[in-house]
């Protein structure tokens, strides 16, 4: 598109790594770009990823890291989890991450395995507060994530095999009950 007409190019925080919530008065599609170290002096390689709309958060999701099981590609995997804070503004006690063990998912509390620290996102959205926790996954493979309130998760590796993507994407607006089957009309 043309910059300024249906297309905007903006930096959220010049020189800082920070979490943010982006809102608009109209539907938007947001792509985040991680520039190379030449651009922002942060040790990383470039990649881009689509961001998940708030309406598409999920209470439980399964995801797989990229790469082949026996390959040497994509050797590091990071997971950013965005979640609603509990009533005491803490990481939710029921936020769990699953690892495959002996062919089954083994669920562990995120706070117990990775600690209870997180970055609070300094924004109140409809009376809700959010936080973000970044963790390094131990290896490539299949994982699960769940909590009683919907969460968002992003996989990335800023290193030598850079990538960035939503860990899972739901293609429906979870804030709207839509049970009506569409009636297509074909006109020739």
PDB file of C-alpha atoms in Angstrom:
ATOM      1  CA  UNK A   1       0.000   0.000   0.000  1.00  0.00           C
ATOM      2  CA  UNK A   2       0.867   3.649  -0.069  1.00  0.00           C
ATOM      3  CA  UNK A   3       2.377   5.038   3.131  1.00  0.00           C
ATOM      4  CA  UNK A   4      -0.213   7.258   4.818  1.00  0.00           C
ATOM      5  CA  UNK A   5      -3.109   5.742   2.801  1.00  0.00           C
ATOM      6  CA  UNK A   6      -3.957   2.341   4.220  1.00  0.00           C
ATOM      7  CA  UNK A   7      -0.370   1.681   5.279  1.00  0.00           C
ATOM      8  CA  UNK A   8       1.561   3.063   8.226  1.00  0.00           C
ATOM      9  CA  UNK A   9       5.204   2.564   9.137  1.00  0.00           C
ATOM     10  CA  UNK A  10       5.943   3.409  12.764  1.00  0.00           C
ATOM     11  CA  UNK A  11       8.340   2.639  15.596  1.00  0.00           C
ATOM     12  CA  UNK A  12       6.758   1.989  18.961  1.00  0.00           C
ATOM     13  CA  UNK A  13       9.790   2.651  21.172  1.00  0.00           C
ATOM     14  CA  UNK A  14      12.951   4.011  19.632  1.00  0.00           C
ATOM     15  CA  UNK A  15      15.995   2.225  21.038  1.00  0.00           C
ATOM     16  CA  UNK A  16      14.089   0.363  23.767  1.00  0.00           C
ATOM     17  CA  UNK A  17      12.743  -3.160  23.898  1.00  0.00           C
ATOM     18  CA  UNK A  18       9.324  -2.874  25.451  1.00  0.00           C
ATOM     19  CA  UNK A  19       5.902  -4.515  25.431  1.00  0.00           C
ATOM     20  CA  UNK A  20       2.991  -2.574  24.028  1.00  0.00           C
ATOM     21  CA  UNK A  21      -0.705  -2.748  23.209  1.00  0.00           C
ATOM     22  CA  UNK A  22      -1.710  -1.180  19.909  1.00  0.00           C
ATOM     23  CA  UNK A  23      -5.332  -0.137  19.415  1.00  0.00           C
ATOM     24  CA  UNK A  24      -7.188   1.480  16.536  1.00  0.00           C
ATOM     25  CA  UNK A  25     -10.595   2.934  15.762  1.00  0.00           C
ATOM     26  CA  UNK A  26     -10.801   0.605  12.720  1.00  0.00           C
ATOM     27  CA  UNK A  27      -9.811  -3.013  12.014  1.00  0.00           C
ATOM     28  CA  UNK A  28      -6.059  -3.321  11.480  1.00  0.00           C
ATOM     29  CA  UNK A  29      -3.491  -5.941  10.556  1.00  0.00           C
ATOM     30  CA  UNK A  30      -0.203  -5.436  12.402  1.00  0.00           C
ATOM     31  CA  UNK A  31       3.170  -6.841  11.405  1.00  0.00           C
ATOM     32  CA  UNK A  32       6.117  -6.343  13.730  1.00  0.00           C
ATOM     33  CA  UNK A  33       9.608  -6.111  12.276  1.00  0.00           C
ATOM     34  CA  UNK A  34      12.758  -6.933  14.193  1.00  0.00           C
ATOM     35  CA  UNK A  35      15.536  -5.049  12.425  1.00  0.00           C
ATOM     36  CA  UNK A  36      19.105  -6.238  12.294  1.00  0.00           C
ATOM     37  CA  UNK A  37      21.785  -5.194  14.779  1.00  0.00           C
ATOM     38  CA  UNK A  38      22.940  -2.594  12.225  1.00  0.00           C
ATOM     39  CA  UNK A  39      19.632  -0.761  12.683  1.00  0.00           C
ATOM     40  CA  UNK A  40      19.158  -0.754  16.460  1.00  0.00           C
ATOM     41  CA  UNK A  41      22.425  -2.085  17.940  1.00  0.00           C
ATOM     42  CA  UNK A  42      20.608  -5.054  19.558  1.00  0.00           C
ATOM     43  CA  UNK A  43      22.264  -8.417  18.902  1.00  0.00           C
ATOM     44  CA  UNK A  44      19.761 -10.004  16.546  1.00  0.00           C
ATOM     45  CA  UNK A  45      19.101 -10.878  12.953  1.00  0.00           C
ATOM     46  CA  UNK A  46      16.074  -9.458  11.105  1.00  0.00           C
ATOM     47  CA  UNK A  47      12.674 -11.148  11.055  1.00  0.00           C
ATOM     48  CA  UNK A  48       9.017 -10.175  10.970  1.00  0.00           C
ATOM     49  CA  UNK A  49       5.857 -11.574  12.524  1.00  0.00           C
ATOM     50  CA  UNK A  50       2.131 -10.921  12.431  1.00  0.00           C
ATOM     51  CA  UNK A  51       0.608  -9.894  15.756  1.00  0.00           C
ATOM     52  CA  UNK A  52      -2.519 -11.541  17.143  1.00  0.00           C
ATOM     53  CA  UNK A  53      -5.664  -9.434  17.614  1.00  0.00           C
ATOM     54  CA  UNK A  54      -6.965  -9.355  21.205  1.00  0.00           C
ATOM     55  CA  UNK A  55     -10.158 -11.072  20.038  1.00  0.00           C
ATOM     56  CA  UNK A  56      -8.235 -14.179  18.969  1.00  0.00           C
ATOM     57  CA  UNK A  57      -6.586 -15.093  22.262  1.00  0.00           C
ATOM     58  CA  UNK A  58      -7.036 -18.680  23.432  1.00  0.00           C
ATOM     59  CA  UNK A  59      -7.351 -20.469  26.770  1.00  0.00           C
ATOM     60  CA  UNK A  60      -5.434 -23.495  25.498  1.00  0.00           C
ATOM     61  CA  UNK A  61      -3.165 -23.951  22.516  1.00  0.00           C
ATOM     62  CA  UNK A  62      -0.693 -26.414  21.069  1.00  0.00           C
ATOM     63  CA  UNK A  63       2.279 -25.270  19.039  1.00  0.00           C
ATOM     64  CA  UNK A  64       5.401 -26.609  17.433  1.00  0.00           C
ATOM     65  CA  UNK A  65       8.744 -24.923  16.977  1.00  0.00           C
ATOM     66  CA  UNK A  66      10.060 -24.743  13.400  1.00  0.00           C
ATOM     67  CA  UNK A  67      12.757 -27.054  12.135  1.00  0.00           C
ATOM     68  CA  UNK A  68      13.150 -30.704  11.345  1.00  0.00           C
ATOM     69  CA  UNK A  69      13.474 -33.234  14.184  1.00  0.00           C
ATOM     70  CA  UNK A  70      16.957 -34.353  13.120  1.00  0.00           C
ATOM     71  CA  UNK A  71      18.190 -31.108  11.554  1.00  0.00           C
ATOM     72  CA  UNK A  72      20.560 -28.453  12.859  1.00  0.00           C
ATOM     73  CA  UNK A  73      18.333 -25.571  11.788  1.00  0.00           C
ATOM     74  CA  UNK A  74      16.510 -23.316  14.239  1.00  0.00           C
ATOM     75  CA  UNK A  75      18.561 -24.264  17.276  1.00  0.00           C
ATOM     76  CA  UNK A  76      17.152 -21.660  19.707  1.00  0.00           C
ATOM     77  CA  UNK A  77      13.507 -21.029  20.497  1.00  0.00           C
ATOM     78  CA  UNK A  78      12.034 -18.280  22.655  1.00  0.00           C
ATOM     79  CA  UNK A  79       8.410 -17.904  23.724  1.00  0.00           C
ATOM     80  CA  UNK A  80       6.763 -14.612  24.690  1.00  0.00           C
ATOM     81  CA  UNK A  81       3.533 -15.189  26.600  1.00  0.00           C
ATOM     82  CA  UNK A  82       1.073 -12.312  27.012  1.00  0.00           C
ATOM     83  CA  UNK A  83      -1.516 -12.854  29.744  1.00  0.00           C
ATOM     84  CA  UNK A  84      -4.089 -11.066  31.858  1.00  0.00           C
ATOM     85  CA  UNK A  85      -2.804 -10.349  35.366  1.00  0.00           C
ATOM     86  CA  UNK A  86      -4.660 -11.900  38.287  1.00  0.00           C
ATOM     87  CA  UNK A  87      -6.526  -9.785  40.864  1.00  0.00           C
ATOM     88  CA  UNK A  88      -3.274  -9.134  42.798  1.00  0.00           C
ATOM     89  CA  UNK A  89      -1.477  -8.104  39.552  1.00  0.00           C
ATOM     90  CA  UNK A  90       0.583 -11.304  39.532  1.00  0.00           C
ATOM     91  CA  UNK A  91       1.361 -13.891  36.904  1.00  0.00           C
ATOM     92  CA  UNK A  92      -1.690 -16.212  36.868  1.00  0.00           C
ATOM     93  CA  UNK A  93      -1.129 -19.262  39.098  1.00  0.00           C
ATOM     94  CA  UNK A  94      -2.869 -21.501  36.549  1.00  0.00           C
ATOM     95  CA  UNK A  95      -0.674 -20.501  33.573  1.00  0.00           C
ATOM     96  CA  UNK A  96       0.867 -23.793  32.438  1.00  0.00           C
ATOM     97  CA  UNK A  97       3.291 -24.901  29.733  1.00  0.00           C
ATOM     98  CA  UNK A  98       3.310 -28.503  28.485  1.00  0.00           C
ATOM     99  CA  UNK A  99       6.309 -30.495  27.286  1.00  0.00           C
ATOM    100  CA  UNK A 100       6.118 -33.799  25.434  1.00  0.00           C
ATOM    101  CA  UNK A 101       7.408 -36.583  27.639  1.00  0.00           C
ATOM    102  CA  UNK A 102       7.084 -40.273  26.697  1.00  0.00           C
ATOM    103  CA  UNK A 103       4.579 -39.360  23.963  1.00  0.00           C
ATOM    104  CA  UNK A 104       2.247 -37.383  26.263  1.00  0.00           C
ATOM    105  CA  UNK A 105       1.924 -33.760  27.321  1.00  0.00           C
ATOM    106  CA  UNK A 106       3.342 -33.067  30.785  1.00  0.00           C
ATOM    107  CA  UNK A 107       1.915 -29.800  32.155  1.00  0.00           C
ATOM    108  CA  UNK A 108       3.985 -27.598  34.482  1.00  0.00           C
ATOM    109  CA  UNK A 109       3.161 -24.249  36.067  1.00  0.00           C
ATOM    110  CA  UNK A 110       5.128 -21.485  34.334  1.00  0.00           C
ATOM    111  CA  UNK A 111       5.824 -19.711  37.646  1.00  0.00           C
ATOM    112  CA  UNK A 112       7.316 -22.863  39.180  1.00  0.00           C
ATOM    113  CA  UNK A 113       9.555 -23.738  36.236  1.00  0.00           C
ATOM    114  CA  UNK A 114      10.570 -20.234  35.117  1.00  0.00           C
ATOM    115  CA  UNK A 115       9.860 -18.054  38.163  1.00  0.00           C
ATOM    116  CA  UNK A 116       7.107 -15.554  38.825  1.00  0.00           C
ATOM    117  CA  UNK A 117       8.798 -12.466  37.381  1.00  0.00           C
ATOM    118  CA  UNK A 118       7.355 -10.821  34.281  1.00  0.00           C
ATOM    119  CA  UNK A 119       7.110  -7.458  32.537  1.00  0.00           C
ATOM    120  CA  UNK A 120       3.890  -5.605  33.290  1.00  0.00           C
ATOM    121  CA  UNK A 121       2.428  -3.897  30.232  1.00  0.00           C
ATOM    122  CA  UNK A 122       1.679  -0.362  31.345  1.00  0.00           C
ATOM    123  CA  UNK A 123      -1.797  -0.110  29.844  1.00  0.00           C
ATOM    124  CA  UNK A 124      -5.324  -0.665  31.126  1.00  0.00           C
ATOM    125  CA  UNK A 125      -7.548  -2.277  28.483  1.00  0.00           C
ATOM    126  CA  UNK A 126     -11.228  -2.445  29.360  1.00  0.00           C
ATOM    127  CA  UNK A 127     -10.366  -2.644  33.060  1.00  0.00           C
ATOM    128  CA  UNK A 128      -7.827  -5.436  32.522  1.00  0.00           C
ATOM    129  CA  UNK A 129      -4.059  -5.368  33.067  1.00  0.00           C
ATOM    130  CA  UNK A 130      -1.621  -7.541  31.141  1.00  0.00           C
ATOM    131  CA  UNK A 131       1.877  -8.899  31.528  1.00  0.00           C
ATOM    132  CA  UNK A 132       4.469 -10.560  29.333  1.00  0.00           C
ATOM    133  CA  UNK A 133       6.885 -13.335  30.208  1.00  0.00           C
ATOM    134  CA  UNK A 134       9.732 -14.326  27.893  1.00  0.00           C
ATOM    135  CA  UNK A 135      11.189 -17.808  28.279  1.00  0.00           C
ATOM    136  CA  UNK A 136      13.709 -19.908  26.400  1.00  0.00           C
ATOM    137  CA  UNK A 137      12.333 -23.280  25.391  1.00  0.00           C
ATOM    138  CA  UNK A 138      14.704 -26.169  26.119  1.00  0.00           C
ATOM    139  CA  UNK A 139      14.554 -27.711  22.632  1.00  0.00           C
ATOM    140  CA  UNK A 140      12.595 -27.872  19.408  1.00  0.00           C
ATOM    141  CA  UNK A 141       9.359 -29.795  19.507  1.00  0.00           C
ATOM    142  CA  UNK A 142       5.686 -29.743  20.445  1.00  0.00           C
ATOM    143  CA  UNK A 143       4.404 -27.674  23.385  1.00  0.00           C
ATOM    144  CA  UNK A 144       1.121 -26.653  24.958  1.00  0.00           C
ATOM    145  CA  UNK A 145       0.057 -23.536  26.828  1.00  0.00           C
ATOM    146  CA  UNK A 146      -3.086 -23.003  28.908  1.00  0.00           C
ATOM    147  CA  UNK A 147      -4.714 -20.756  31.497  1.00  0.00           C
ATOM    148  CA  UNK A 148      -8.222 -19.954  32.685  1.00  0.00           C
ATOM    149  CA  UNK A 149      -8.102 -16.579  30.895  1.00  0.00           C
ATOM    150  CA  UNK A 150      -7.109 -16.300  27.216  1.00  0.00           C
ATOM    151  CA  UNK A 151      -3.401 -15.873  26.421  1.00  0.00           C
ATOM    152  CA  UNK A 152      -1.328 -14.885  23.401  1.00  0.00           C
ATOM    153  CA  UNK A 153       2.002 -16.462  22.569  1.00  0.00           C
ATOM    154  CA  UNK A 154       4.759 -15.697  20.089  1.00  0.00           C
ATOM    155  CA  UNK A 155       7.685 -17.901  19.052  1.00  0.00           C
ATOM    156  CA  UNK A 156      10.904 -16.312  17.867  1.00  0.00           C
ATOM    157  CA  UNK A 157      14.643 -16.658  17.515  1.00  0.00           C
ATOM    158  CA  UNK A 158      16.609 -13.465  16.892  1.00  0.00           C
ATOM    159  CA  UNK A 159      19.872 -15.387  16.382  1.00  0.00           C
ATOM    160  CA  UNK A 160      21.516 -17.032  13.381  1.00  0.00           C
ATOM    161  CA  UNK A 161      18.326 -18.773  12.235  1.00  0.00           C
ATOM    162  CA  UNK A 162      15.907 -15.887  12.791  1.00  0.00           C
ATOM    163  CA  UNK A 163      12.161 -16.347  12.741  1.00  0.00           C
ATOM    164  CA  UNK A 164       9.104 -14.915  14.456  1.00  0.00           C
ATOM    165  CA  UNK A 165       5.484 -16.079  14.409  1.00  0.00           C
ATOM    166  CA  UNK A 166       2.418 -16.423  16.571  1.00  0.00           C
ATOM    167  CA  UNK A 167       2.635 -19.717  18.462  1.00  0.00           C
ATOM    168  CA  UNK A 168      -0.970 -20.322  17.498  1.00  0.00           C
ATOM    169  CA  UNK A 169      -3.651 -18.356  15.722  1.00  0.00           C
ATOM    170  CA  UNK A 170      -7.376 -18.701  16.047  1.00  0.00           C
ATOM    171  CA  UNK A 171      -9.265 -17.494  13.006  1.00  0.00           C
ATOM    172  CA  UNK A 172     -12.390 -16.365  14.836  1.00  0.00           C
ATOM    173  CA  UNK A 173     -13.431 -13.461  17.027  1.00  0.00           C
ATOM    174  CA  UNK A 174     -13.832 -15.064  20.467  1.00  0.00           C
ATOM    175  CA  UNK A 175     -15.707 -12.047  21.814  1.00  0.00           C
ATOM    176  CA  UNK A 176     -18.672 -12.676  19.491  1.00  0.00           C
ATOM    177  CA  UNK A 177     -20.980 -15.703  19.529  1.00  0.00           C
ATOM    178  CA  UNK A 178     -21.404 -16.537  15.853  1.00  0.00           C
ATOM    179  CA  UNK A 179     -23.445 -19.690  15.385  1.00  0.00           C
ATOM    180  CA  UNK A 180     -25.254 -18.675  12.210  1.00  0.00           C
ATOM    181  CA  UNK A 181     -24.203 -20.462   9.037  1.00  0.00           C
ATOM    182  CA  UNK A 182     -23.567 -17.990   6.216  1.00  0.00           C
ATOM    183  CA  UNK A 183     -25.872 -18.102   3.208  1.00  0.00           C
ATOM    184  CA  UNK A 184     -23.769 -17.485   0.112  1.00  0.00           C
ATOM    185  CA  UNK A 185     -25.422 -15.867  -2.902  1.00  0.00           C
ATOM    186  CA  UNK A 186     -23.874 -16.308  -6.332  1.00  0.00           C
ATOM    187  CA  UNK A 187     -24.785 -13.806  -9.021  1.00  0.00           C
ATOM    188  CA  UNK A 188     -23.763 -14.337 -12.621  1.00  0.00           C
TER     189      UNK A 188
END
